[in-house]
Coordinates of N, CA and C in Angstrom, one line a residue:
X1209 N 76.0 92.9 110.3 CA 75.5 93.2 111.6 C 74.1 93.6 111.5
X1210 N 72.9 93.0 112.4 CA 71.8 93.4 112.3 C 71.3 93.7 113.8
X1211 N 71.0 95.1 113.9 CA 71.1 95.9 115.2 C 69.4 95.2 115.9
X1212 N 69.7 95.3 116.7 CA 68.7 94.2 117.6 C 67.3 95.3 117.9
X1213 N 66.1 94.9 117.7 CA 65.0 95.6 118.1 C 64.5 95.7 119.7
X1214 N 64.1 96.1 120.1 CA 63.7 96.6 121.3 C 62.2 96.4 121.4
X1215 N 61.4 95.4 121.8 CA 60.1 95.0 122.1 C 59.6 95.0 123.6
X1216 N 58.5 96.2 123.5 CA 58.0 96.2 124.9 C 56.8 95.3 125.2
X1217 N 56.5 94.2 125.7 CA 55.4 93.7 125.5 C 54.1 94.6 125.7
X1218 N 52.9 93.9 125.1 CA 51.7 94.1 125.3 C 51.6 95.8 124.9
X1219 N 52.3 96.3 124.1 CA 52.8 98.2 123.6 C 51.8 98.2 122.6
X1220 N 50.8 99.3 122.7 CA 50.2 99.5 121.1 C 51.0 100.4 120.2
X1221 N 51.7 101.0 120.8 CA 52.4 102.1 119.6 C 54.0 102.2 119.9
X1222 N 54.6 102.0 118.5 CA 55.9 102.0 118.4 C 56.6 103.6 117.9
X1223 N 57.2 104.1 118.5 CA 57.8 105.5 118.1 C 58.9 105.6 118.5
X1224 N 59.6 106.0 117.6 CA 61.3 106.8 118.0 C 61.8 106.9 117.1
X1225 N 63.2 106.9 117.8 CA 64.4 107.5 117.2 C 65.2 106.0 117.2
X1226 N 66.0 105.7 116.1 CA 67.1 105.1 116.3 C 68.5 105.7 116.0
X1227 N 69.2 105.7 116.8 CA 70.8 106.5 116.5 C 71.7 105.6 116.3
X1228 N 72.5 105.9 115.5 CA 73.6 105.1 115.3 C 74.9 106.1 115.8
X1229 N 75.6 105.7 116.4 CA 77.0 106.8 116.4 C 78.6 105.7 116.0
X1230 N 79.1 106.4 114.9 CA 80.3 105.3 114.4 C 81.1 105.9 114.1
X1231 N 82.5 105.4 115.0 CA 83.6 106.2 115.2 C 84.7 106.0 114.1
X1232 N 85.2 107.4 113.5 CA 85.4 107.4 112.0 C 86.7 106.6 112.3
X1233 N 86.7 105.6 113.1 CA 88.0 104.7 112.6 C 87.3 103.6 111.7
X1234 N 86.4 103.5 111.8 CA 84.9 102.1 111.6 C 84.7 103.0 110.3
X1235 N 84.1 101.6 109.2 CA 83.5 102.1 107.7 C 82.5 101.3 107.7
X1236 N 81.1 102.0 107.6 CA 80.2 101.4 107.6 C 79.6 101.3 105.6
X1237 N 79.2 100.1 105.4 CA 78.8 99.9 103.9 C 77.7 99.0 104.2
X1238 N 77.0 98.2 102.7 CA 75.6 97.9 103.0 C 74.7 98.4 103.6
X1239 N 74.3 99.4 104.2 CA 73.4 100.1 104.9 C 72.0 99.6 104.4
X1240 N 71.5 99.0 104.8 CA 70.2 98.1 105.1 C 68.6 99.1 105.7
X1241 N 67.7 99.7 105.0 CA 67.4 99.8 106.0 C 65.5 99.1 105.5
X1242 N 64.8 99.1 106.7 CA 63.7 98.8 106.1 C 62.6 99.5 107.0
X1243 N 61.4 100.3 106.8 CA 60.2 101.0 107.7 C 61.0 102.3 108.4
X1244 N 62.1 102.5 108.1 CA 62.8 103.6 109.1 C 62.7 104.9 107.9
X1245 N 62.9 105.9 108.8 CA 63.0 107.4 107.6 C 63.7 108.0 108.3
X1246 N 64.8 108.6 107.2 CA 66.3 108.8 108.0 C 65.9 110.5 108.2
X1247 N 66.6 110.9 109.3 CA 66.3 112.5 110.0 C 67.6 112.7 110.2
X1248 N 67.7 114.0 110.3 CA 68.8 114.6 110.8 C 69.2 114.2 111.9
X1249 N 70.6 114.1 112.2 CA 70.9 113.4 113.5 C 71.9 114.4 114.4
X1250 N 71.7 115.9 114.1 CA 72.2 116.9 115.0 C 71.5 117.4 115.1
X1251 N 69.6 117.1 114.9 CA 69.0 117.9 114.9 C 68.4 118.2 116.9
X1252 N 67.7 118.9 117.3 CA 68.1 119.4 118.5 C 67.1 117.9 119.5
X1253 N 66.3 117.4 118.6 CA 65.5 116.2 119.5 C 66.4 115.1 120.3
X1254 N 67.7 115.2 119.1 CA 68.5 113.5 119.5 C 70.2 114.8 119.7
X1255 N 70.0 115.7 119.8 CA 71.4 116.3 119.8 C 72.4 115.8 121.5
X1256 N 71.6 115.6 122.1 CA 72.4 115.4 123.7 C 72.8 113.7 123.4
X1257 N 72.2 113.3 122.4 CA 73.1 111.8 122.6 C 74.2 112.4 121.8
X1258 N 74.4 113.1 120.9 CA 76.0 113.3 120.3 C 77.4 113.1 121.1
X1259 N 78.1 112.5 121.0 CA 78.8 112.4 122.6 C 80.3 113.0 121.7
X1260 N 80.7 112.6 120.5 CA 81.9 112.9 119.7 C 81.6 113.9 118.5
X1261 N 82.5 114.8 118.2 CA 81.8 115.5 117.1 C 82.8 115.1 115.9
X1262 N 83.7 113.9 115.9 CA 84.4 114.0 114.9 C 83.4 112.6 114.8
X1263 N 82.6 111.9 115.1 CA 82.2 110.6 114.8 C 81.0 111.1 113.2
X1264 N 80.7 109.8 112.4 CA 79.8 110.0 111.6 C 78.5 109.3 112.7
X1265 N 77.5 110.0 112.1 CA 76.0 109.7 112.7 C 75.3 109.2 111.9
X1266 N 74.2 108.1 112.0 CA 72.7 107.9 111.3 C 72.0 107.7 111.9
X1267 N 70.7 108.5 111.9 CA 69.4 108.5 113.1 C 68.6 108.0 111.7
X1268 N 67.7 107.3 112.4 CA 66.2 107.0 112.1 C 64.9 107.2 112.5
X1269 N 63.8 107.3 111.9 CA 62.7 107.6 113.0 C 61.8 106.1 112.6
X1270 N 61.1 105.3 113.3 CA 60.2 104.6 113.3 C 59.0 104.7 113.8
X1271 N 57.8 103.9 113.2 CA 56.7 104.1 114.1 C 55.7 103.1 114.3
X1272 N 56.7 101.8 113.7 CA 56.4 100.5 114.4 C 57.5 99.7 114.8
X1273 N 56.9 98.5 114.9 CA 58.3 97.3 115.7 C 58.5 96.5 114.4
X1274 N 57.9 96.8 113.1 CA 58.5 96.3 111.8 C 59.7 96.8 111.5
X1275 N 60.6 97.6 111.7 CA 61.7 98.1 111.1 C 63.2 96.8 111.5
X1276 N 63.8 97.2 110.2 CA 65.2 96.7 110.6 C 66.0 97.5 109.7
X1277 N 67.5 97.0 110.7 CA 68.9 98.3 109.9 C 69.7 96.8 109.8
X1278 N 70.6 96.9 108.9 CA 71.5 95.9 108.7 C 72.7 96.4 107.9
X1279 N 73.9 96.2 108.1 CA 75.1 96.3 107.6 C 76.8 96.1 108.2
X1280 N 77.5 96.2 107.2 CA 78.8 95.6 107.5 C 80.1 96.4 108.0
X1281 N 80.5 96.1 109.0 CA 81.3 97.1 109.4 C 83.0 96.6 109.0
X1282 N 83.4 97.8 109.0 CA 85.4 97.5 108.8 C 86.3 98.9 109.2
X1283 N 87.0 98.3 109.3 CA 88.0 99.1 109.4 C 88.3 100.0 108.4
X1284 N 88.6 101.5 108.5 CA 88.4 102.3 107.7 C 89.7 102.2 107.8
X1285 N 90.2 103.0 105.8 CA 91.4 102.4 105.3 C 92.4 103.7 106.0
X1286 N 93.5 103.5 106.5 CA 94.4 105.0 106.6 C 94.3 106.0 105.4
X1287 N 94.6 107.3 105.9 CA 94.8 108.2 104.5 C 95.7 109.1 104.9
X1288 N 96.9 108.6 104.3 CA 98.4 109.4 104.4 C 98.8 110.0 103.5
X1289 N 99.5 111.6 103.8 CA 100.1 112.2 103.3 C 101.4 112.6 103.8
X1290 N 102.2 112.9 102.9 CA 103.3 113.7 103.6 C 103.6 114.8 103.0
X1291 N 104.7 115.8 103.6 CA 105.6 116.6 103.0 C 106.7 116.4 103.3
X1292 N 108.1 116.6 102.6 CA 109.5 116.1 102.8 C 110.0 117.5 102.2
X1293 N 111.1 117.6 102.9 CA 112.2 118.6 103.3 C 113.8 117.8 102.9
X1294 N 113.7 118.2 101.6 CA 115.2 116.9 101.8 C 116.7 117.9 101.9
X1295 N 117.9 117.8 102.3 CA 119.2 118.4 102.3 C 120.0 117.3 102.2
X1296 N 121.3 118.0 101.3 CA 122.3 117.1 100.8 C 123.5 118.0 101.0
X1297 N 124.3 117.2 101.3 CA 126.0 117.9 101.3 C 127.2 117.3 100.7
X1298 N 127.4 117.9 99.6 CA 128.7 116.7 98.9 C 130.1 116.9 99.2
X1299 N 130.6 116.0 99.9 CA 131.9 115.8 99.8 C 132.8 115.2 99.0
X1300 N 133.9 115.1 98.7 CA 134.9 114.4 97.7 C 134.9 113.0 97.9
X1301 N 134.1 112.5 99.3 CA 134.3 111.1 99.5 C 132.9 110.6 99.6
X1302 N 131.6 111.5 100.2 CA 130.1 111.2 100.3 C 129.4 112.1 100.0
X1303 N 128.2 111.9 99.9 CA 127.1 112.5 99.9 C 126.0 112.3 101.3
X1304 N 125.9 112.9 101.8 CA 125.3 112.9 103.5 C 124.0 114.0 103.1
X1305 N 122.6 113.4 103.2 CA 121.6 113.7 103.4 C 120.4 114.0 104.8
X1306 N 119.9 114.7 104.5 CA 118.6 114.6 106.0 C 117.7 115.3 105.0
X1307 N 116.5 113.9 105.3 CA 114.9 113.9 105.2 C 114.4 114.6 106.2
X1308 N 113.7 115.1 106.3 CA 113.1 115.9 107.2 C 111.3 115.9 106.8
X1309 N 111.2 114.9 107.1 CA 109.6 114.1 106.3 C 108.2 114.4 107.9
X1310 N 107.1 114.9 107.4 CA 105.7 115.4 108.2 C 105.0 114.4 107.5
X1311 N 104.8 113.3 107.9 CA 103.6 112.1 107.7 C 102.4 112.6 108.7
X1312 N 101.5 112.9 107.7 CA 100.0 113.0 108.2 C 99.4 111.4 107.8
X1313 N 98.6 111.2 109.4 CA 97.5 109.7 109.2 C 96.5 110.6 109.4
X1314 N 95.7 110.5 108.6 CA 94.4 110.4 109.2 C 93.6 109.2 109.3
X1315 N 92.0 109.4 109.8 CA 91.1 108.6 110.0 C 91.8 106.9 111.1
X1316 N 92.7 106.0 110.8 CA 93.0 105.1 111.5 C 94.6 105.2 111.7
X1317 N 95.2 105.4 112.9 CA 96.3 105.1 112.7 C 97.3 104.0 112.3
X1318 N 98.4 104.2 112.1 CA 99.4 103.0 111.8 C 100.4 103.0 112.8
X1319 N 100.7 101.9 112.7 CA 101.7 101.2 113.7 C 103.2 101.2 113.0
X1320 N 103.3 101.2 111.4 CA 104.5 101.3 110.9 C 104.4 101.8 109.6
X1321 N 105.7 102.2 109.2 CA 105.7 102.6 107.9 C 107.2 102.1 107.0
X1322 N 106.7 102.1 106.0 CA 107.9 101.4 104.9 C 108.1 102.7 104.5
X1323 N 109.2 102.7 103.8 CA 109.7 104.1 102.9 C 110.8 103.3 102.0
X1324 N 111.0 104.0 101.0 CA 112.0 104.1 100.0 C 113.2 104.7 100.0
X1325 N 113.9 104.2 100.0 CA 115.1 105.1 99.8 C 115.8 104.7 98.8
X1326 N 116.6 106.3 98.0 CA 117.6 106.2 96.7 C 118.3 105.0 96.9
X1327 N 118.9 105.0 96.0 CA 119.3 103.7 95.5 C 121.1 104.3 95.8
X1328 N 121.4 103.6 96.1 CA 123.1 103.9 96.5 C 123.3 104.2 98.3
X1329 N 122.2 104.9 98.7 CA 122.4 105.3 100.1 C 122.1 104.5 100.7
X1330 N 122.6 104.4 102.1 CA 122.2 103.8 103.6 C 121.3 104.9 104.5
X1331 N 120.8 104.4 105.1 CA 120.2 104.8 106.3 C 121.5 105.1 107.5
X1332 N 121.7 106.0 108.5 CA 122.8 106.3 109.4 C 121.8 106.6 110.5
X1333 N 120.5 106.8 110.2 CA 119.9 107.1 111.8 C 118.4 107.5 111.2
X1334 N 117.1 107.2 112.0 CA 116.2 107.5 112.3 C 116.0 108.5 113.4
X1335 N 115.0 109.4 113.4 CA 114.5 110.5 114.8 C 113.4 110.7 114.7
X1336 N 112.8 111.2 115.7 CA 110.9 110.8 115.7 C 110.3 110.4 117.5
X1337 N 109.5 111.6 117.1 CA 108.8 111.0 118.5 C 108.1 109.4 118.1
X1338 N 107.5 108.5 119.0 CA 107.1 107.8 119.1 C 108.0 106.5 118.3
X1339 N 109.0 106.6 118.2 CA 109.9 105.3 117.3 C 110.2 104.5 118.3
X1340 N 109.6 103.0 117.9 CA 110.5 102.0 118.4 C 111.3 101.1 118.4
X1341 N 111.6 101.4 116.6 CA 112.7 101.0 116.2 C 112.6 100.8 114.8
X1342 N 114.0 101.0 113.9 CA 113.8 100.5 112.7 C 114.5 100.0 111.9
X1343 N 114.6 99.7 110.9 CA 115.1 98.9 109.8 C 115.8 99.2 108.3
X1344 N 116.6 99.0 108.1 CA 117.0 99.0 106.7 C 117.5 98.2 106.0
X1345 N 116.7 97.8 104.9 CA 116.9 96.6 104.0 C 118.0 97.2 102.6
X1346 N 118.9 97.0 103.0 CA 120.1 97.8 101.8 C 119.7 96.9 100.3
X1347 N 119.3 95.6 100.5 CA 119.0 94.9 99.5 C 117.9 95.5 98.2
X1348 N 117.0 96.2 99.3 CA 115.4 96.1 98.7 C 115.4 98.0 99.0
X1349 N 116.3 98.8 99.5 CA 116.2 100.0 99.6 C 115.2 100.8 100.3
X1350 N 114.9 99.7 101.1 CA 113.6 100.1 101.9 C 114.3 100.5 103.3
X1351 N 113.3 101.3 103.7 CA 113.9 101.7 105.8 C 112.0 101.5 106.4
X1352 N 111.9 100.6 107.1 CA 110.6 100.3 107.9 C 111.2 100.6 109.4
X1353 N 110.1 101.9 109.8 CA 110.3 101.9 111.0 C 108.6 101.9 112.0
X1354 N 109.2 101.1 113.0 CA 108.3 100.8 113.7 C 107.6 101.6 114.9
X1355 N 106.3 101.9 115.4 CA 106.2 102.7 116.3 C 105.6 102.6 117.7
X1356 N 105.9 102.8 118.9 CA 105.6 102.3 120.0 C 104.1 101.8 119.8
X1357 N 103.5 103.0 119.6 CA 101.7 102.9 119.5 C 101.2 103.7 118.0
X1358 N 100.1 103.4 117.5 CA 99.4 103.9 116.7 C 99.8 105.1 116.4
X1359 N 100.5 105.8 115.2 CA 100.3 106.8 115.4 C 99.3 108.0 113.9
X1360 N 98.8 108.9 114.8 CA 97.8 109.7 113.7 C 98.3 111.4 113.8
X1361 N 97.8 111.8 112.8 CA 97.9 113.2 112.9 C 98.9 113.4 112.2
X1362 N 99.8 114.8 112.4 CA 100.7 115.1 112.1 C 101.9 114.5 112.9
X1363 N 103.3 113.9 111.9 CA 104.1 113.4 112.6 C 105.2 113.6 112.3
X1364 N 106.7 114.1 112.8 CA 107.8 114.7 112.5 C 108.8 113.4 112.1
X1365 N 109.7 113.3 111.3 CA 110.9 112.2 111.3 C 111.9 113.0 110.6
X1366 N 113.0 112.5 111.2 CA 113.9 113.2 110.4 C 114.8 111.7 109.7
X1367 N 115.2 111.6 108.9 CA 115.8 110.2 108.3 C 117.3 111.1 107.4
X1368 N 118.1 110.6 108.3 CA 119.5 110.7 107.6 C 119.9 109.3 106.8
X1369 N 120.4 109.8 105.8 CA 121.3 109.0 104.8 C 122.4 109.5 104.3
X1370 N 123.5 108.3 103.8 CA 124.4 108.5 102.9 C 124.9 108.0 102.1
X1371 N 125.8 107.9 101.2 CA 126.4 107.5 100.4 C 127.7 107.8 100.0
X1372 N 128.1 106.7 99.7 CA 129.6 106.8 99.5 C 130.3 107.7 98.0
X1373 N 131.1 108.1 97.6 CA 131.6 108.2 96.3 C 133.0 108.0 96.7
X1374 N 133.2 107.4 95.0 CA 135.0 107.0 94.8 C 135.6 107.3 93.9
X1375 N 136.7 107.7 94.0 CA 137.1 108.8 93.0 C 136.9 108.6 91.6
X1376 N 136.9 107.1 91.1 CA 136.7 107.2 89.7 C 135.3 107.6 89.2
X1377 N 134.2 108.0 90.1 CA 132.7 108.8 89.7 C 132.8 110.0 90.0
X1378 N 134.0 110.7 90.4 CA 134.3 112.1 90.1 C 134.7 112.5 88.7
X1379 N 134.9 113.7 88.3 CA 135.8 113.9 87.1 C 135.8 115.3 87.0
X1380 N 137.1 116.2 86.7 CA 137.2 117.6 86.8 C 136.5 118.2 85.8
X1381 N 135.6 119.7 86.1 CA 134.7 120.2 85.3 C 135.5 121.7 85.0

């Protein structure tokens, strides 16, 4: 992307500011620049254009109509974490679980998520704000659940499972 110059005719003197403001869902790389000298860009001259305080900023100063900026933009990658709360209860015939999983997105949200699940269990139910539905592949032990809209931040789910047992994987202790 090469941001367009601004030519006033018949002008003898070129001065300013160039601002850039890029919203941290966007990943800016190659940064290009040529005749520009980079300034603080909260500093109090260009501070009323700040319009987001979670956005990244790059200001420039110029002081001809030789300058150029150039670079590539993309989508910034998600960065997920979780914490999980797991419970189990054994019976003589199953084992019945609840996940109790806090998925943090940051930076871009997601629209879905795969998960893992042990190996012997089913899925018996999903819960969760924003669910629009989901899946379980007993084959591949995966549960993909899908979500109305994007979602970021902190996010609750609770994921029950279970599994079966039969008497000859018991044995008296």
């Amino acid at each position: 992307f090469e941001v367009p110059i601004i030519k006033i005719k018949d002008s003898m003197t070129w001065e300013g500011v160039f601002y850039l403001e890029v919203n941290n869902e966007i990943s800016v790389s190659d940064l290009k620049i040529d005749n520009l000298i980079q300034v603080n860009a909260r500093d109090n001259e260009i501070k009323g254009y700040v319009k987001e305080e979670n956005t990244i900023f790059y200001a420039y100063r110029f002081i001809s109509n030789n300058y150029s900026i150039n670079f590539n933009l993309a989508y910034a990658q998600s960065k997920i974490s979780n914490n999980i709360i797991s419970y189990f209860k054994v019976y003589p015939d199953a084992i019945i679980g609840s996940i109790d999983l806090n998925l943090t997105v940051e930076k871009r949200g997601i629209f879905d998520a795969e998960i893992k699940i042990p190996e012997g269990f089913f899925v018996t139910n999903v819960i969760g704000y924003k669910i629009k539905d989901w899946f379980y592949k007993s084959d591949e032990s995966k549960l993909k659940i899908e979500f109305t809209n994007a979602i970021i931040n902190s996010n609750n789910l609770t994921i029950k499972i279970e599994s079966n047992l039969f008497k000859d994987e018991l044995y008296y202790a």
